[in-house]
Tab-separated table of C-alpha atoms and ligand atoms in Angstrom:
chain	number	residue	atom	x	y	z
A	106	MET	CA	119.424	211.011	113.888
A	107	ASP	CA	116.016	210.088	115.184
A	108	HIS	CA	116.608	209.481	118.886
A	109	SER	CA	112.996	208.587	119.548
A	110	ARG	CA	113.815	205.254	117.883
A	111	VAL	CA	115.018	202.339	120.029
A	112	PRO	CA	115.987	199.595	117.549
A	113	VAL	CA	116.659	196.860	120.110
A	114	LEU	CA	113.549	197.572	122.162
A	115	GLU	CA	111.461	197.823	119.007
A	116	ALA	CA	112.796	194.474	117.736
A	117	LEU	CA	112.092	192.936	121.127
A	118	ALA	CA	108.538	194.273	121.148
A	119	GLU	CA	108.054	192.910	117.625
A	120	PHE	CA	109.479	189.507	118.620
A	121	ARG	CA	107.064	189.327	121.522
A	122	ARG	CA	104.140	190.512	119.402
A	123	ARG	CA	104.822	187.817	116.773
A	124	GLY	CA	105.076	185.157	119.481
A	125	ASP	CA	107.990	183.362	117.769
A	126	VAL	CA	108.586	179.837	119.007
A	127	VAL	CA	112.316	179.275	119.430
A	128	PHE	CA	114.135	175.948	119.254
A	129	GLY	CA	117.515	177.352	120.199
A	130	PRO	CA	118.840	178.992	123.345
A	131	PRO	CA	117.802	180.152	125.841
A	132	GLY	CA	116.362	176.827	126.954
A	133	HIS	CA	113.697	178.437	129.130
A	134	LYS	CA	112.031	179.453	125.812
A	135	GLN	CA	111.065	182.981	126.795
A	136	GLY	CA	109.822	181.854	130.167
A	137	ARG	CA	107.785	178.828	129.094
A	138	GLY	CA	109.997	176.567	131.179
A	139	VAL	CA	110.845	178.845	134.019
A	140	ASP	CA	110.208	177.573	137.531
A	141	PRO	CA	107.293	179.701	138.837
A	142	ARG	CA	109.207	180.203	142.094
A	143	VAL	CA	111.947	181.889	140.070
A	144	ALA	CA	109.469	183.914	138.028
A	145	GLU	CA	107.767	185.064	141.205
A	146	ILE	CA	110.925	186.820	142.265
A	147	LEU	CA	112.501	187.806	138.952
A	148	GLY	CA	109.285	188.450	137.032
A	149	LEU	CA	108.301	186.583	133.889
A	150	ASP	CA	109.066	189.583	131.675
A	151	VAL	CA	112.773	189.148	132.268
A	152	PHE	CA	112.572	185.729	130.602
A	153	ARG	CA	110.174	186.896	127.863
A	154	SER	CA	112.728	189.476	126.830
A	155	ASP	CA	115.711	187.147	127.047
A	156	VAL	CA	116.267	186.506	123.348
A	157	LEU	CA	119.255	185.744	121.123
A	158	SER	CA	120.308	188.556	118.815
A	159	LEU	CA	120.470	186.320	115.784
A	160	ASN	CA	117.257	184.453	114.909
A	161	GLY	CA	115.520	186.501	117.538
A	162	LEU	CA	115.991	190.236	117.619
A	163	ASP	CA	117.350	190.112	114.087
A	164	ASP	CA	117.374	187.489	111.320
A	165	ARG	CA	120.331	185.231	110.588
A	166	ARG	CA	121.700	187.687	108.047
A	167	GLN	CA	121.304	190.646	110.427
A	168	SER	CA	119.435	192.341	107.601
A	169	GLN	CA	117.685	194.815	109.854
A	170	GLY	CA	121.013	195.657	111.541
A	171	VAL	CA	119.227	196.076	114.853
A	172	LEU	CA	122.328	196.243	117.020
A	173	GLY	CA	124.256	198.337	114.497
A	174	GLN	CA	121.503	200.945	114.429
A	175	ALA	CA	121.342	201.073	118.223
A	176	GLN	CA	125.112	201.516	118.414
A	177	ASP	CA	125.070	204.289	115.795
A	178	LEU	CA	122.436	206.105	117.827
A	179	MET	CA	124.567	205.748	120.971
A	180	ALA	CA	127.628	207.136	119.160
A	181	ASP	CA	125.592	210.082	117.900
A	182	ALA	CA	124.142	210.754	121.360
A	183	VAL	CA	127.521	211.031	123.079
A	184	GLY	CA	129.588	212.552	120.263
A	185	ALA	CA	131.698	209.491	119.441
A	186	GLU	CA	132.536	208.399	115.916
A	187	GLN	CA	131.570	204.815	116.747
A	188	ALA	CA	130.104	202.934	119.695
A	189	PHE	CA	130.004	199.199	120.424
A	190	PHE	CA	127.919	197.576	123.114
A	191	SER	CA	129.509	194.993	125.380
A	192	THR	CA	127.737	192.695	127.797
A	193	CYS	CA	130.444	191.662	130.253
A	194	GLY	CA	130.895	194.903	132.163
A	195	SER	CA	133.866	197.204	131.925
A	196	SER	CA	135.957	194.462	133.528
A	197	LEU	CA	135.997	192.793	130.133
A	198	SER	CA	135.820	195.950	128.024
A	199	VAL	CA	138.936	197.314	129.732
A	200	LYS	CA	140.809	194.103	128.861
A	201	THR	CA	139.643	194.361	125.257
A	202	ALA	CA	140.510	198.040	124.981
A	203	MET	CA	144.012	197.346	126.288
A	204	LEU	CA	144.401	194.424	123.897
A	205	ALA	CA	143.311	196.628	120.994
A	206	VAL	CA	146.230	198.961	121.706
A	207	ALA	CA	149.046	196.681	122.923
A	208	GLY	CA	149.614	192.999	122.218
A	209	PRO	CA	151.650	190.478	124.229
A	210	GLY	CA	155.107	191.762	125.131
A	211	GLU	CA	154.299	195.334	124.106
A	212	LYS	CA	154.419	198.255	126.521
A	213	LEU	CA	151.390	200.175	127.726
A	214	LEU	CA	151.340	203.078	130.186
A	215	LEU	CA	148.892	202.361	132.975
A	216	SER	CA	147.710	204.546	135.762
A	217	ARG	CA	148.535	202.531	138.909
A	218	ASN	CA	145.287	203.507	140.685
A	219	ALA	CA	143.717	201.002	138.317
A	220	HIS	CA	140.804	198.741	139.071
A	221	LYS	CA	141.793	195.082	139.460
A	222	SER	CA	140.417	194.369	135.968
A	223	VAL	CA	143.399	196.294	134.567
A	224	ILE	CA	145.883	194.128	136.467
A	225	ALA	CA	143.954	191.074	135.271
A	226	ALA	CA	144.279	192.381	131.701
A	227	VAL	CA	148.022	192.809	132.129
A	228	ILE	CA	148.245	189.139	133.153
A	229	VAL	CA	145.883	187.790	130.501
A	230	ASN	CA	147.121	189.986	127.643
A	231	GLY	CA	150.804	189.650	128.540
A	232	VAL	CA	151.386	193.365	128.121
A	233	GLU	CA	154.364	195.029	129.817
A	234	PRO	CA	152.940	197.620	132.205
A	235	ILE	CA	154.667	200.968	132.519
A	236	TRP	CA	153.102	202.321	135.689
A	237	VAL	CA	152.250	205.972	135.966
A	238	HIS	CA	151.796	206.616	139.646
A	239	PRO	CA	148.829	208.610	140.866
A	240	LYS	CA	149.138	211.718	143.028
A	241	PHE	CA	148.843	210.677	146.627
A	242	ASP	CA	146.809	213.008	148.818
A	243	ALA	CA	148.222	212.268	152.270
A	244	GLU	CA	145.636	214.252	154.235
A	245	ARG	CA	142.695	212.454	152.674
A	246	HIS	CA	144.589	209.233	152.066
A	247	LEU	CA	143.369	209.267	148.488
A	248	ALA	CA	145.040	208.664	145.116
A	249	HIS	CA	144.198	211.154	142.367
A	250	PRO	CA	144.758	210.353	138.687
A	251	PRO	CA	148.174	211.190	137.226
A	252	GLU	CA	148.746	214.455	135.368
A	253	PRO	CA	149.908	215.190	131.811
A	254	ASP	CA	153.523	215.821	132.881
A	255	ASP	CA	153.687	212.437	134.636
A	256	VAL	CA	152.562	210.815	131.393
A	257	ARG	CA	155.020	212.830	129.309
A	258	ASP	CA	157.925	211.733	131.541
A	259	ARG	CA	156.993	208.064	131.190
A	260	LEU	CA	156.530	208.336	127.426
A	261	ARG	CA	159.980	209.951	127.128
A	262	GLU	CA	161.457	207.054	129.100
A	263	HIS	CA	159.512	204.505	127.023
A	264	PRO	CA	159.114	205.872	123.484
A	265	ASP	CA	158.180	202.355	122.325
A	266	ALA	CA	155.028	202.323	124.534
A	267	LYS	CA	151.906	201.736	122.455
A	268	GLY	CA	149.523	203.967	124.395
A	269	MET	CA	148.162	204.935	127.782
A	270	LEU	CA	145.219	203.871	129.928
A	271	LEU	CA	143.803	206.483	132.280
A	272	ILE	CA	141.196	205.760	134.955
A	273	THR	CA	138.783	208.630	135.448
A	274	PRO	CA	136.541	209.359	137.288
A	275	THR	CA	137.884	207.337	140.175
A	276	GLU	CA	135.469	205.476	142.423
A	277	TRP	CA	135.568	208.625	144.573
A	278	GLY	CA	134.528	210.963	141.747
A	279	THR	CA	137.900	212.660	141.267
A	280	CYS	CA	138.792	213.189	137.630
A	281	ALA	CA	141.914	213.461	135.515
A	282	ASP	CA	142.838	216.132	133.002
A	283	ILE	CA	141.848	213.895	130.103
A	284	ARG	CA	142.464	216.511	127.427
A	285	GLY	CA	145.938	217.282	128.774
A	286	VAL	CA	146.879	213.601	128.894
A	287	ALA	CA	145.357	212.942	125.442
A	288	ARG	CA	147.412	215.753	123.919
A	289	VAL	CA	150.601	214.371	125.452
A	290	CYS	CA	149.796	210.909	124.084
A	291	HIS	CA	149.071	212.364	120.662
A	292	GLU	CA	152.378	214.296	120.685
A	293	PHE	CA	154.010	210.868	120.938
A	294	GLY	CA	151.671	209.434	118.293
A	295	VAL	CA	149.938	206.965	120.620
A	296	PRO	CA	146.286	206.573	121.624
A	297	LEU	CA	144.717	207.319	124.979
A	298	ILE	CA	142.263	204.777	126.404
A	299	VAL	CA	140.032	206.039	129.196
A	300	ASP	CA	138.444	203.680	131.698
A	301	GLU	CA	135.398	205.845	132.324
A	302	ALA	CA	133.449	203.058	134.024
A	303	TRP	CA	132.053	205.663	136.445
A	304	GLY	CA	131.320	208.267	133.778
A	305	ALA	CA	128.460	207.055	131.546
A	306	HIS	CA	126.318	210.045	132.545
A	307	LEU	CA	128.980	212.678	131.856
A	308	PRO	CA	128.064	213.394	128.202
A	309	PHE	CA	124.575	214.458	129.143
A	310	HIS	CA	125.075	217.567	131.285
A	311	PRO	CA	127.566	220.450	130.854
A	312	ASP	CA	128.050	220.908	134.625
A	313	LEU	CA	129.514	217.412	134.921
A	314	PRO	CA	133.260	216.830	134.374
A	315	PRO	CA	134.531	216.642	130.794
A	316	TRP	CA	133.761	213.377	129.088
A	317	GLY	CA	136.501	211.395	127.297
A	318	MET	CA	135.239	211.759	123.739
A	319	ASP	CA	134.871	215.542	124.149
A	320	ALA	CA	138.305	215.676	125.769
A	321	GLU	CA	140.113	214.072	122.804
A	322	ALA	CA	140.555	210.516	124.096
A	323	ASP	CA	140.740	207.837	121.409
A	324	LEU	CA	138.905	204.973	123.086
A	325	VAL	CA	136.585	205.253	126.076
A	326	VAL	CA	134.987	202.431	128.036
A	327	THR	CA	131.938	203.068	130.202
A	328	SER	CA	129.843	200.935	132.543
A	329	VAL	CA	126.343	202.238	131.974
A	330	HIS	CA	125.031	200.301	134.956
A	331	LYS	CA	127.191	202.283	137.414
A	332	MET	CA	125.986	205.896	137.070
A	333	GLY	CA	123.497	205.272	134.274
A	334	GLY	CA	120.299	203.350	133.889
A	335	ALA	CA	121.102	200.088	132.113
A	336	VAL	CA	121.179	196.673	133.812
A	337	GLU	CA	124.340	195.267	135.369
A	338	GLN	CA	127.191	194.397	132.956
A	339	SER	CA	126.130	197.044	130.401
A	340	SER	CA	129.288	198.459	128.936
A	341	VAL	CA	130.018	200.556	125.854
A	342	PHE	CA	133.209	201.178	123.861
A	343	HIS	CA	133.395	204.623	122.243
A	344	LEU	CA	135.890	205.278	119.530
A	345	GLN	CA	137.156	208.281	117.561
A	346	TYR	CA	140.109	209.283	115.325
A	347	ASP	CA	142.248	206.696	113.568
A	348	ARG	CA	144.732	205.562	116.207
A	349	VAL	CA	142.694	202.478	117.088
A	350	ALA	CA	141.172	200.713	114.086
A	351	PRO	CA	137.556	199.629	114.677
A	352	GLU	CA	138.377	196.338	112.987
A	353	VAL	CA	141.173	195.655	115.482
A	354	LEU	CA	138.921	196.526	118.405
A	355	LYS	CA	136.171	194.237	117.097
A	356	GLN	CA	138.469	191.299	116.447
A	357	ARG	CA	140.134	191.559	119.825
A	358	GLU	CA	136.737	191.897	121.484
A	359	ASP	CA	135.789	188.707	119.703
A	360	LEU	CA	138.694	186.939	121.447
A	361	LEU	CA	137.256	187.678	124.870
A	362	GLY	CA	133.543	188.370	124.485
A	363	THR	CA	130.602	186.029	124.783
A	364	THR	CA	128.787	184.583	121.773
A	365	SER	CA	125.528	184.786	123.752
A	366	ALA	CA	125.170	188.477	124.482
A	367	SER	CA	122.248	189.398	126.712
A	368	SER	CA	119.354	191.139	124.976
A	369	LEU	CA	118.463	192.619	128.362
A	370	VAL	CA	121.779	194.464	128.343
A	371	TYR	CA	121.383	195.664	124.754
A	372	ALA	CA	117.772	196.719	125.275
A	373	SER	CA	118.457	198.645	128.446
A	374	LEU	CA	121.445	200.404	126.830
A	375	ASP	CA	119.186	201.394	123.954
A	376	GLY	CA	116.512	202.733	126.295
A	377	TRP	CA	119.038	204.629	128.415
A	378	ARG	CA	120.357	206.439	125.342
A	379	ARG	CA	116.839	207.545	124.331
A	380	GLN	CA	116.048	208.649	127.882
A	381	MET	CA	119.261	210.670	128.156
A	382	VAL	CA	118.899	212.342	124.765
A	383	GLU	CA	115.299	213.276	125.460
A	384	GLN	CA	115.386	214.043	129.188
A	385	GLY	CA	119.001	213.683	130.355
A	386	HIS	CA	119.696	217.373	130.850
A	387	GLU	CA	116.627	217.878	132.996
A	388	LEU	CA	117.066	214.654	134.974
A	389	LEU	CA	120.728	215.320	135.676
A	390	GLU	CA	120.033	218.968	136.512
A	391	THR	CA	117.638	217.753	139.202
A	392	ALA	CA	120.187	215.197	140.409
A	393	LEU	CA	122.896	217.902	140.595
A	394	HIS	CA	120.674	220.179	142.693
A	395	ARG	CA	119.788	217.252	144.903
A	396	ALA	CA	123.427	216.267	145.400
A	397	GLY	CA	124.317	219.884	146.224
A	398	ARG	CA	121.537	220.061	148.788
A	399	ILE	CA	122.518	216.770	150.399
A	400	ARG	CA	126.188	217.785	150.500
A	401	GLU	CA	125.305	221.017	152.318
A	402	ALA	CA	123.133	219.156	154.810
A	403	ILE	CA	125.913	216.628	155.473
A	404	ALA	CA	128.419	219.442	156.057
A	405	ASP	CA	126.207	220.585	158.948
A	406	LEU	CA	126.357	217.181	160.638
A	407	PRO	CA	129.047	216.942	163.321
A	408	GLY	CA	131.845	214.517	162.503
A	409	LEU	CA	131.040	214.209	158.788
A	410	ARG	CA	133.137	215.969	156.186
A	411	PRO	CA	131.779	215.789	152.630
A	412	MET	CA	134.302	216.188	149.843
A	413	GLY	CA	133.524	219.107	147.548
A	414	GLN	CA	134.969	221.398	144.940
A	415	GLU	CA	138.072	222.036	147.131
A	416	ILE	CA	139.429	218.745	145.807
A	417	VAL	CA	139.939	220.438	142.438
A	418	ALA	CA	143.375	221.934	142.965
A	419	GLU	CA	146.928	221.772	141.702
A	420	GLY	CA	148.315	218.291	142.400
A	421	HIS	CA	144.885	216.938	143.278
A	422	ALA	CA	141.963	216.385	140.918
A	423	ALA	CA	141.434	218.217	137.609
A	424	SER	CA	137.685	218.042	138.122
A	425	PHE	CA	135.173	216.320	140.336
A	426	ASP	CA	131.848	214.594	139.792
A	427	PRO	CA	129.427	216.359	142.149
A	428	LEU	CA	127.039	213.406	141.926
A	429	LYS	CA	129.459	211.383	144.031
A	430	LEU	CA	128.833	212.136	147.670
A	431	VAL	CA	132.103	211.229	149.337
A	432	VAL	CA	132.028	211.707	153.098
A	433	ASP	CA	135.017	211.465	155.420
A	434	VAL	CA	133.874	209.842	158.685
A	435	ARG	CA	137.158	209.746	160.605
A	436	GLU	CA	136.095	212.458	163.056
A	437	LEU	CA	133.350	210.110	164.281
A	438	GLY	CA	136.117	207.789	165.511
A	439	ILE	CA	135.062	205.003	163.169
A	440	SER	CA	136.131	203.828	159.722
A	441	GLY	CA	134.204	204.122	156.471
A	442	MET	CA	133.718	200.355	156.493
A	443	GLN	CA	132.148	200.504	159.943
A	444	ALA	CA	129.886	203.358	158.867
A	445	ALA	CA	128.795	201.401	155.777
A	446	GLU	CA	128.129	198.249	157.815
A	447	TRP	CA	126.125	200.189	160.402
A	448	LEU	CA	124.038	202.003	157.790
A	449	ARG	CA	123.194	198.724	156.135
A	450	ALA	CA	122.415	196.808	159.298
A	451	HIS	CA	120.472	199.516	161.127
A	452	ARG	CA	118.962	201.695	158.399
A	453	HIS	CA	118.896	199.357	155.364
A	454	VAL	CA	120.888	201.928	153.461
A	455	ASP	CA	123.602	200.623	151.202
A	456	VAL	CA	126.197	203.276	150.451
A	457	GLY	CA	128.020	202.376	147.277
A	458	GLY	CA	131.580	202.511	148.549
A	459	SER	CA	133.638	202.692	151.697
A	460	ASP	CA	137.238	202.534	152.769
A	461	THR	CA	139.154	203.230	155.921
A	462	CYS	CA	138.469	206.961	155.850
A	463	ARG	CA	135.164	207.481	154.044
A	464	ILE	CA	131.939	206.343	152.506
A	465	SER	CA	130.537	207.281	149.127
A	466	ALA	CA	127.005	207.406	147.804
A	467	SER	CA	126.170	207.962	144.136
A	468	ILE	CA	123.275	210.268	143.341
A	469	THR	CA	121.792	209.496	139.947
A	470	HIS	CA	118.819	210.487	137.810
A	471	ALA	CA	116.930	207.793	139.750
A	472	ASP	CA	116.990	209.561	143.114
A	473	ASP	CA	113.956	211.401	144.418
A	474	ASP	CA	112.855	213.233	147.549
A	475	GLU	CA	112.252	209.945	149.311
A	476	THR	CA	115.751	208.529	148.707
A	477	GLU	CA	117.239	211.914	149.634
A	478	LYS	CA	115.419	211.841	152.953
A	479	VAL	CA	116.320	208.202	153.613
A	480	LEU	CA	120.012	208.969	153.094
A	481	LEU	CA	120.039	212.087	155.238
A	482	ASP	CA	118.015	210.486	158.051
A	483	ALA	CA	120.376	207.524	158.025
A	484	LEU	CA	123.443	209.766	158.242
A	485	HIS	CA	121.866	211.700	161.134
A	486	ALA	CA	121.284	208.404	162.909
A	487	LEU	CA	124.864	207.315	162.223
A	488	VAL	CA	126.207	210.484	163.818
A	489	ASP	CA	123.992	209.868	166.871
A	490	ALA	CA	125.066	206.233	167.151
A	491	ALA	CA	128.767	206.700	166.402
A	492	ASP	CA	129.822	206.848	170.072
A	493	THR	CA	128.237	203.454	170.707
A	494	LEU	CA	130.127	201.700	167.898
A	495	GLU	CA	133.006	199.472	168.955
A	496	ARG	CA	136.449	201.008	168.517
A	497	ARG	CA	138.300	198.625	166.218
A	498	PRO	CA	142.086	198.444	165.956
A	499	PRO	CA	143.181	201.098	163.456
A	500	VAL	CA	144.375	200.299	159.961
A	501	HIS	CA	148.035	201.262	159.555
A	502	LEU	CA	147.677	203.416	156.464
A	503	PRO	CA	150.865	203.492	154.391
A	504	ALA	CA	152.777	206.722	153.935
A	505	PRO	CA	152.663	208.458	150.529
A	506	GLY	CA	154.766	206.508	148.052
A	507	ALA	CA	154.740	203.354	150.156
A	508	LEU	CA	152.333	201.686	147.758
A	509	GLU	CA	154.641	202.307	144.790
A	510	LEU	CA	156.226	198.890	144.965
A	511	GLU	CA	159.239	197.868	142.930
A	512	GLN	CA	158.313	195.812	139.853
A	513	ALA	CA	160.787	192.905	139.784
A	514	MET	CA	159.073	190.644	137.232
A	515	LEU	CA	156.397	191.021	134.579
A	516	PRO	CA	152.970	190.463	136.179
A	517	ARG	CA	152.168	187.629	133.787
A	518	GLU	CA	155.444	185.801	134.472
A	519	ALA	CA	155.036	186.177	138.227
A	520	PHE	CA	151.399	185.069	138.157
A	521	PHE	CA	152.209	181.856	136.260
A	522	ALA	CA	155.555	181.153	137.974
A	523	PRO	CA	156.188	178.278	140.430
A	524	VAL	CA	155.131	179.590	143.825
A	525	ASP	CA	155.770	179.349	147.554
A	526	HIS	CA	153.298	180.152	150.292
A	527	VAL	CA	154.945	182.212	153.012
A	528	PRO	CA	153.680	183.553	156.347
A	529	ALA	CA	152.995	187.305	156.230
A	530	GLU	CA	155.890	188.061	158.567
A	531	GLN	CA	158.326	186.445	156.098
A	532	ALA	CA	156.827	187.956	152.945
A	533	ALA	CA	158.781	191.240	152.804
A	534	GLY	CA	161.357	191.132	150.018
A	535	ARG	CA	159.567	188.348	148.130
A	536	ILE	CA	157.933	188.820	144.724
A	537	ALA	CA	154.150	188.591	144.782
A	538	ALA	CA	152.566	185.926	142.567
A	539	GLU	CA	149.023	187.199	143.143
A	540	THR	CA	146.872	190.323	143.101
A	541	ILE	CA	145.825	191.633	146.515
A	542	SER	CA	143.029	194.178	146.365
A	543	PRO	CA	141.370	195.646	149.453
A	544	TYR	CA	137.697	195.862	148.540
A	545	PRO	CA	136.092	198.258	147.859
A	546	PRO	CA	137.342	200.027	145.854
A	547	GLY	CA	139.167	197.038	144.360
A	548	VAL	CA	142.381	198.857	143.514
A	549	PRO	CA	145.206	196.341	144.020
A	550	ALA	CA	147.679	197.209	146.766
A	551	VAL	CA	149.943	194.453	145.445
A	552	ALA	CA	150.158	193.242	141.841
A	553	PRO	CA	151.978	190.092	140.676
A	554	GLY	CA	155.645	190.775	140.059
A	555	GLU	CA	155.882	193.503	142.713
A	556	VAL	CA	158.247	193.221	145.657
A	557	ILE	CA	156.297	192.963	148.901
A	558	THR	CA	157.326	195.346	151.688
A	559	GLU	CA	156.800	195.204	155.450
A	560	GLU	CA	154.723	198.366	155.236
A	561	VAL	CA	152.305	196.941	152.698
A	562	VAL	CA	151.909	193.712	154.705
A	563	ASP	CA	151.253	195.745	157.837
A	564	TYR	CA	148.636	197.782	155.962
A	565	LEU	CA	146.899	194.667	154.639
A	566	ARG	CA	147.023	192.726	157.918
A	567	THR	CA	145.764	195.612	160.042
A	568	GLY	CA	143.160	196.235	157.346
A	569	VAL	CA	141.837	192.689	157.595
A	570	GLU	CA	141.785	192.881	161.392
A	571	HIS	CA	139.720	196.024	161.052
A	572	GLY	CA	137.233	194.469	158.622
A	573	VAL	CA	138.650	195.215	155.155
A	574	LEU	CA	137.768	192.484	152.643
A	575	ILE	CA	140.463	191.099	150.382
A	576	PRO	CA	138.541	188.560	148.317
A	577	ASP	CA	141.084	188.063	145.535
A	578	ALA	CA	144.043	187.076	147.757
A	579	SER	CA	144.740	183.337	147.917
A	580	ASP	CA	144.373	183.731	151.689
A	581	PRO	CA	141.823	186.546	152.252
A	582	SER	CA	143.103	186.889	155.827
A	583	VAL	CA	146.560	187.691	154.361
A	584	ARG	CA	148.247	185.515	156.998
A	585	VAL	CA	149.904	183.626	154.154
A	586	LEU	CA	150.960	185.141	150.841
A	587	ARG	CA	151.496	183.499	147.459
A	588	VAL	CA	154.947	184.499	146.226
A	589	VAL	CA	157.247	183.493	143.380
A	590	ALA	CA	159.380	180.498	144.383
A	591	ARG	CA	163.094	181.148	144.725
A	592	PRO	CA	165.169	179.413	142.056
B	868	LIG	C1	137.492	202.217	137.479
B	868	LIG	C2	136.783	200.928	137.194
B	868	LIG	N1	136.997	200.311	136.019
B	868	LIG	C3	136.370	199.158	135.709
B	868	LIG	C4	135.503	198.560	136.594
B	868	LIG	C5	134.837	197.283	136.218
B	868	LIG	O1	133.544	197.548	135.798
B	868	LIG	P1	132.379	196.448	135.794
B	868	LIG	O2	131.972	196.254	137.204
B	868	LIG	O3	131.344	197.077	134.922
B	868	LIG	O4	132.927	195.219	135.177
B	868	LIG	C6	135.257	199.168	137.831
B	868	LIG	C7	134.332	198.542	138.802
B	868	LIG	O5	134.127	198.981	139.893
B	868	LIG	C8	135.913	200.385	138.146
B	868	LIG	O6	135.720	201.005	139.332
């Protein structure tokens, strides 16, 4: 295929060249009506390129097939049989992908280290989750994706399950054995969905971890805005084989998706694909060298321990994305959250992620010598300042297995059940009616339907006292919990 072509961008350029006057949405009419104070900050071009797909980028009959051509090019670029663009982030694409495999009341295997969007999908879709627990790495206090044997055991116990959803890479760059899990799923005749929100760049360099389509997954969801170069909310479904029918995926996407997809998302996805096909190898090669250099420099800083290839080991990760710089800060006597807050406040450096033990920074094709220096200088300064940071009360991290809570009710039933609000100290033994996700990384510690334990309450309460954010809890301070009312 001709990857120098960018159908959406070309249609947008043509639309702007023609100077079409539009009497439909968006009401700002390609910036004519935009408040200049808004344009001053956002730029007028954003509005000029904000165009409906129908009667804008394409005609009413979609005769030029602008989007279809762009999607075919994307599929070709990454080795998928088909690709579909989605404009509501992987949060929505994950829900759609799950719905395309299991309908209400049907069983789906789900890796429990899932992003909160997966728990939301379980509630909205009404699917029965069969949790596959991740491998807990007690030393690092980190959950690694489950392994093929874990999936096989659960499929033997639940032969009526409709498929499996695996999350890889994790927010921390650790990756599952996708091929191994896919083969187990296929032995049982069910599809594997991969939430590869963090993996949009993986197809474009051989030194990066295996990418879902190459590793025999059936349906892969990516967020191109995370490690790639498209604007926020840019997500792509990739499909291969015949276990998930494209028609089913499209119709279920239609249940959830918007009817006003953003041309900015489509156009930037289109441009990212061209850039990666033409220059991806070189750009990512540079990024890999840069990440390696930064990791070595961090290893020389006292008190900072960057995670590296040693994480790839039996019972840990099957592979690791070297572009994720994950740095354990515990030896500095502070938490990852404190490090992230300090870096932002004092050095204007925003690391992408943090938790009790670590921070993470993503290196992408967009980094250069300047950003490399900014990051390293900031980490030097953090090490120098660490002794002056207040010592906050520690988070009581749960022991391995303590976050594998008993599932007493289906998440959907618990979420919509009559509820009580109980003080944290009386919550143990009650069934949660809400999702409680320490953020980041946004992996729920408690899902609706799970039985709350003293240990998990202690973890959440000490977390909040330390500065962990829990925005999705009904009471973000977790002093009061929303639980299923007793009959
Ligand atoms: C593993 C995983 N899946 C899905 C999502 C949701 O993606 P998005 O923010 O594109 O909606 C995230 C977001 O952080 C994530 O980490």
